[in-house]
Amino acid sequence: MQDKILLITPPFTQLNTPYPATAYLKGFLNTKNIASYQADLGIEVMLSIFSKKGLIAVFEKAQAFEAPSDNMQRILKLKDTYIHTIDAVISFLQGKNPTLAHRIAQRNFLPEAQRFDQLEDLNWAFGAMGIQDKAKYIATMYLEDLADLIKETVDPYFGFSRYAEKIGRSAQEMDALYAALLGPLSFVDEYLIALLKEK
């Protein structure tokens, strides 16, 4: 029996833009009758963290953080609302629940933290016909607030399209990168390793 080849799209590439390399490789392997399958760890890690179960874990860790900023305290106070709304927001952003756009666009459905403090007049920006786009924008700000919480209190390397970029960018030597690799698993690493073990 021939082993299957696992093609992995790595985490922290652009989530909203398909990364074509594994699709091309899989297509080539198919022409050679080589068994293979794909896994998009970027999407899988994000969907695991940005779920009801994932946010419960995030908030558990965040509440243990000493001296959170005012914005983090604001988010922590809205914990239950974030946990209650996350699955609906992800479903909406995946195109599975487009009717939620009206509730999101009214700005009384989702909790709002610091990212919303800088919003311009959304009606001017999106107009009366831009309900879907306006709702996607608001849902994105909601996720950005949660990303700020994760970065400040749970995993300082977290980002939607980059992870631990500062270590690689500023390194003139490999010591910092090596030390990070030898250190304990981060919050995101734990999700990544668990998902890899399932493959």
Short mmCIF file of C-alpha atoms in Angstrom, two decimals:
data_model
loop_
_atom_site.label_atom_id
_atom_site.label_comp_id
_atom_site.label_asym_id
_atom_site.label_seq_id
_atom_site.Cartn_x
_atom_site.Cartn_y
_atom_site.Cartn_z
CA MET A 1 0.00 0.00 0.00
CA GLN A 2 1.30 3.41 -0.97
CA ASP A 3 1.65 6.08 1.70
CA LYS A 4 -0.30 9.30 1.23
CA ILE A 5 1.50 12.60 1.00
CA LEU A 6 0.23 15.37 3.24
CA LEU A 7 0.52 18.86 1.74
CA ILE A 8 0.24 21.56 4.40
CA THR A 9 -0.56 25.21 3.89
CA PRO A 10 1.32 26.76 6.80
CA PRO A 11 -0.41 28.98 9.32
CA PHE A 12 -0.27 32.73 9.18
CA THR A 13 -0.40 33.27 5.47
CA GLN A 14 -3.21 35.50 4.19
CA LEU A 15 -6.44 33.91 5.37
CA ASN A 16 -8.65 35.54 2.77
CA THR A 17 -6.44 34.65 -0.19
CA PRO A 18 -5.97 31.01 -1.21
CA TYR A 19 -2.35 29.94 -1.10
CA PRO A 20 -1.97 28.04 -4.41
CA ALA A 21 1.21 26.03 -3.88
CA THR A 22 -0.39 22.96 -2.31
CA ALA A 23 -3.21 22.93 -4.88
CA TYR A 24 -0.67 22.92 -7.73
CA LEU A 25 1.38 20.21 -6.04
CA LYS A 26 -1.71 18.10 -5.40
CA GLY A 27 -2.76 18.48 -9.03
CA PHE A 28 0.67 17.36 -10.19
CA LEU A 29 0.67 14.38 -7.81
CA ASN A 30 -2.79 13.39 -9.09
CA THR A 31 -1.42 13.23 -12.66
CA LYS A 32 1.20 10.78 -11.38
CA ASN A 33 -1.40 8.72 -9.45
CA ILE A 34 0.31 9.55 -6.18
CA ALA A 35 -2.11 9.62 -3.25
CA SER A 36 -2.11 12.94 -1.43
CA TYR A 37 -4.33 15.25 0.52
CA GLN A 38 -4.19 18.85 1.67
CA ALA A 39 -4.53 20.59 5.02
CA ASP A 40 -4.76 24.33 5.52
CA LEU A 41 -3.38 24.82 9.00
CA GLY A 42 -3.81 28.58 8.74
CA ILE A 43 -7.58 28.30 8.49
CA GLU A 44 -7.76 25.37 10.91
CA VAL A 45 -5.76 27.12 13.64
CA MET A 46 -7.80 30.30 13.32
CA LEU A 47 -11.11 28.42 13.31
CA SER A 48 -10.02 26.54 16.43
CA ILE A 49 -9.04 29.69 18.30
CA PHE A 50 -11.92 31.82 17.04
CA SER A 51 -14.65 29.46 18.18
CA LYS A 52 -16.69 29.32 21.37
CA LYS A 53 -14.38 26.65 22.82
CA GLY A 54 -11.27 28.52 21.69
CA LEU A 55 -12.40 31.85 23.14
CA ILE A 56 -13.22 30.23 26.46
CA ALA A 57 -9.56 29.10 26.58
CA VAL A 58 -8.34 32.55 25.47
CA PHE A 59 -10.35 34.33 28.16
CA GLU A 60 -9.25 31.83 30.82
CA LYS A 61 -5.62 32.65 30.10
CA ALA A 62 -6.27 36.37 29.63
CA GLN A 63 -7.99 36.69 33.00
CA ALA A 64 -4.83 35.39 34.69
CA PHE A 65 -2.74 38.14 33.06
CA GLU A 66 -1.52 40.73 35.55
CA ALA A 67 -2.01 44.44 34.83
CA PRO A 68 -4.02 44.34 31.59
CA SER A 69 -4.43 47.64 29.74
CA ASP A 70 -7.69 49.57 29.87
CA ASN A 71 -8.66 48.13 26.49
CA MET A 72 -8.02 44.58 27.67
CA GLN A 73 -10.10 45.21 30.80
CA ARG A 74 -12.88 46.44 28.54
CA ILE A 75 -12.70 43.26 26.44
CA LEU A 76 -12.55 41.06 29.54
CA LYS A 77 -15.75 42.68 30.84
CA LEU A 78 -17.43 41.81 27.52
CA LYS A 79 -16.20 38.20 27.67
CA ASP A 80 -19.63 36.54 27.68
CA THR A 81 -20.81 38.55 24.68
CA TYR A 82 -17.68 37.67 22.70
CA ILE A 83 -18.07 33.97 23.53
CA HIS A 84 -21.77 34.07 22.68
CA THR A 85 -21.27 35.78 19.29
CA ILE A 86 -18.04 34.27 17.91
CA ASP A 87 -19.49 31.25 16.11
CA ALA A 88 -22.16 33.38 14.41
CA VAL A 89 -19.55 35.92 13.27
CA ILE A 90 -17.26 33.25 11.82
CA SER A 91 -20.22 31.65 10.07
CA PHE A 92 -21.15 35.05 8.60
CA LEU A 93 -17.60 35.74 7.41
CA GLN A 94 -17.48 32.31 5.75
CA GLY A 95 -20.60 33.21 3.79
CA LYS A 96 -22.77 30.68 5.62
CA ASN A 97 -25.09 33.20 7.27
CA PRO A 98 -25.41 36.33 5.10
CA THR A 99 -28.64 37.45 6.80
CA LEU A 100 -26.65 38.25 9.94
CA ALA A 101 -25.22 41.27 8.09
CA HIS A 102 -28.14 43.49 9.09
CA ARG A 103 -27.73 42.74 12.81
CA ILE A 104 -23.97 43.27 12.66
CA ALA A 105 -24.28 46.49 10.63
CA GLN A 106 -26.64 48.02 13.19
CA ARG A 107 -23.74 47.94 15.70
CA ASN A 108 -25.76 46.66 18.63
CA PHE A 109 -25.06 42.94 18.18
CA LEU A 110 -21.29 42.67 18.63
CA PRO A 111 -19.18 43.91 21.53
CA GLU A 112 -16.90 46.79 20.63
CA ALA A 113 -13.51 47.64 22.08
CA GLN A 114 -10.67 49.96 21.06
CA ARG A 115 -10.62 49.12 17.34
CA PHE A 116 -14.09 50.66 17.09
CA ASP A 117 -13.00 53.93 18.71
CA GLN A 118 -11.36 55.02 15.46
CA LEU A 119 -14.19 54.23 13.05
CA GLU A 120 -15.28 56.95 10.69
CA ASP A 121 -18.88 57.39 9.57
CA LEU A 122 -19.60 53.92 8.22
CA ASN A 123 -22.81 55.01 6.51
CA TRP A 124 -20.80 57.46 4.43
CA ALA A 125 -18.13 54.85 3.68
CA PHE A 126 -20.49 52.02 2.74
CA GLY A 127 -23.75 53.76 1.88
CA ALA A 128 -27.20 52.28 2.23
CA MET A 129 -26.46 49.50 -0.27
CA GLY A 130 -23.24 48.30 1.35
CA ILE A 131 -24.74 46.33 4.24
CA GLN A 132 -22.73 43.15 3.55
CA ASP A 133 -19.43 45.05 3.19
CA LYS A 134 -20.17 47.19 6.24
CA ALA A 135 -20.97 44.09 8.30
CA LYS A 136 -17.79 42.35 7.12
CA TYR A 137 -15.78 45.41 8.11
CA ILE A 138 -17.40 45.54 11.57
CA ALA A 139 -16.90 41.78 12.03
CA THR A 140 -13.25 42.23 11.11
CA MET A 141 -12.82 44.97 13.73
CA TYR A 142 -14.43 42.62 16.26
CA LEU A 143 -11.85 39.94 15.40
CA GLU A 144 -9.04 42.51 15.53
CA ASP A 145 -10.12 43.44 19.07
CA LEU A 146 -9.88 39.76 20.02
CA ALA A 147 -6.47 39.51 18.30
CA ASP A 148 -5.31 42.47 20.41
CA LEU A 149 -6.44 40.59 23.53
CA ILE A 150 -4.55 37.46 22.49
CA LYS A 151 -1.41 39.41 21.63
CA GLU A 152 -1.36 41.42 24.87
CA THR A 153 -2.36 38.74 27.36
CA VAL A 154 -1.95 35.24 25.90
CA ASP A 155 0.59 35.05 23.05
CA PRO A 156 2.75 38.08 22.21
CA TYR A 157 3.66 36.63 18.80
CA PHE A 158 0.06 36.32 17.58
CA GLY A 159 -1.11 37.90 14.35
CA PHE A 160 -3.56 36.93 11.63
CA SER A 161 -1.04 36.76 8.80
CA ARG A 162 2.24 36.71 10.69
CA TYR A 163 3.52 34.88 13.71
CA ALA A 164 6.62 35.85 15.67
CA GLU A 165 7.70 38.04 12.79
CA LYS A 166 9.71 40.28 15.11
CA ILE A 167 12.04 37.42 16.02
CA GLY A 168 12.92 36.64 12.42
CA ARG A 169 13.05 40.21 11.17
CA SER A 170 15.25 41.73 13.82
CA ALA A 171 17.56 38.78 14.27
CA GLN A 172 21.15 39.44 13.31
CA GLU A 173 22.00 36.12 14.86
CA MET A 174 19.93 33.00 15.28
CA ASP A 175 20.11 33.00 19.10
CA ALA A 176 16.68 34.58 19.68
CA LEU A 177 15.04 32.25 17.19
CA TYR A 178 16.82 29.24 18.67
CA ALA A 179 15.78 30.24 22.21
CA ALA A 180 12.16 30.64 21.10
CA LEU A 181 12.23 27.18 19.51
CA LEU A 182 13.61 25.64 22.70
CA GLY A 183 11.10 27.45 24.91
CA PRO A 184 7.73 26.14 25.98
CA LEU A 185 4.96 25.87 23.41
CA SER A 186 2.95 29.04 23.00
CA PHE A 187 -0.85 29.15 23.09
CA VAL A 188 -0.97 29.06 19.29
CA ASP A 189 1.69 26.33 19.12
CA GLU A 190 -0.52 24.09 21.26
CA TYR A 191 -3.37 24.44 18.76
CA LEU A 192 -1.03 23.88 15.83
CA ILE A 193 0.52 20.73 17.31
CA ALA A 194 -2.89 19.31 18.25
CA LEU A 195 -4.19 19.86 14.72
CA LEU A 196 -1.06 18.31 13.18
CA LYS A 197 -1.46 15.21 15.36
CA GLU A 198 -4.97 14.75 13.98
CA LYS A 199 -3.61 14.51 10.42
#
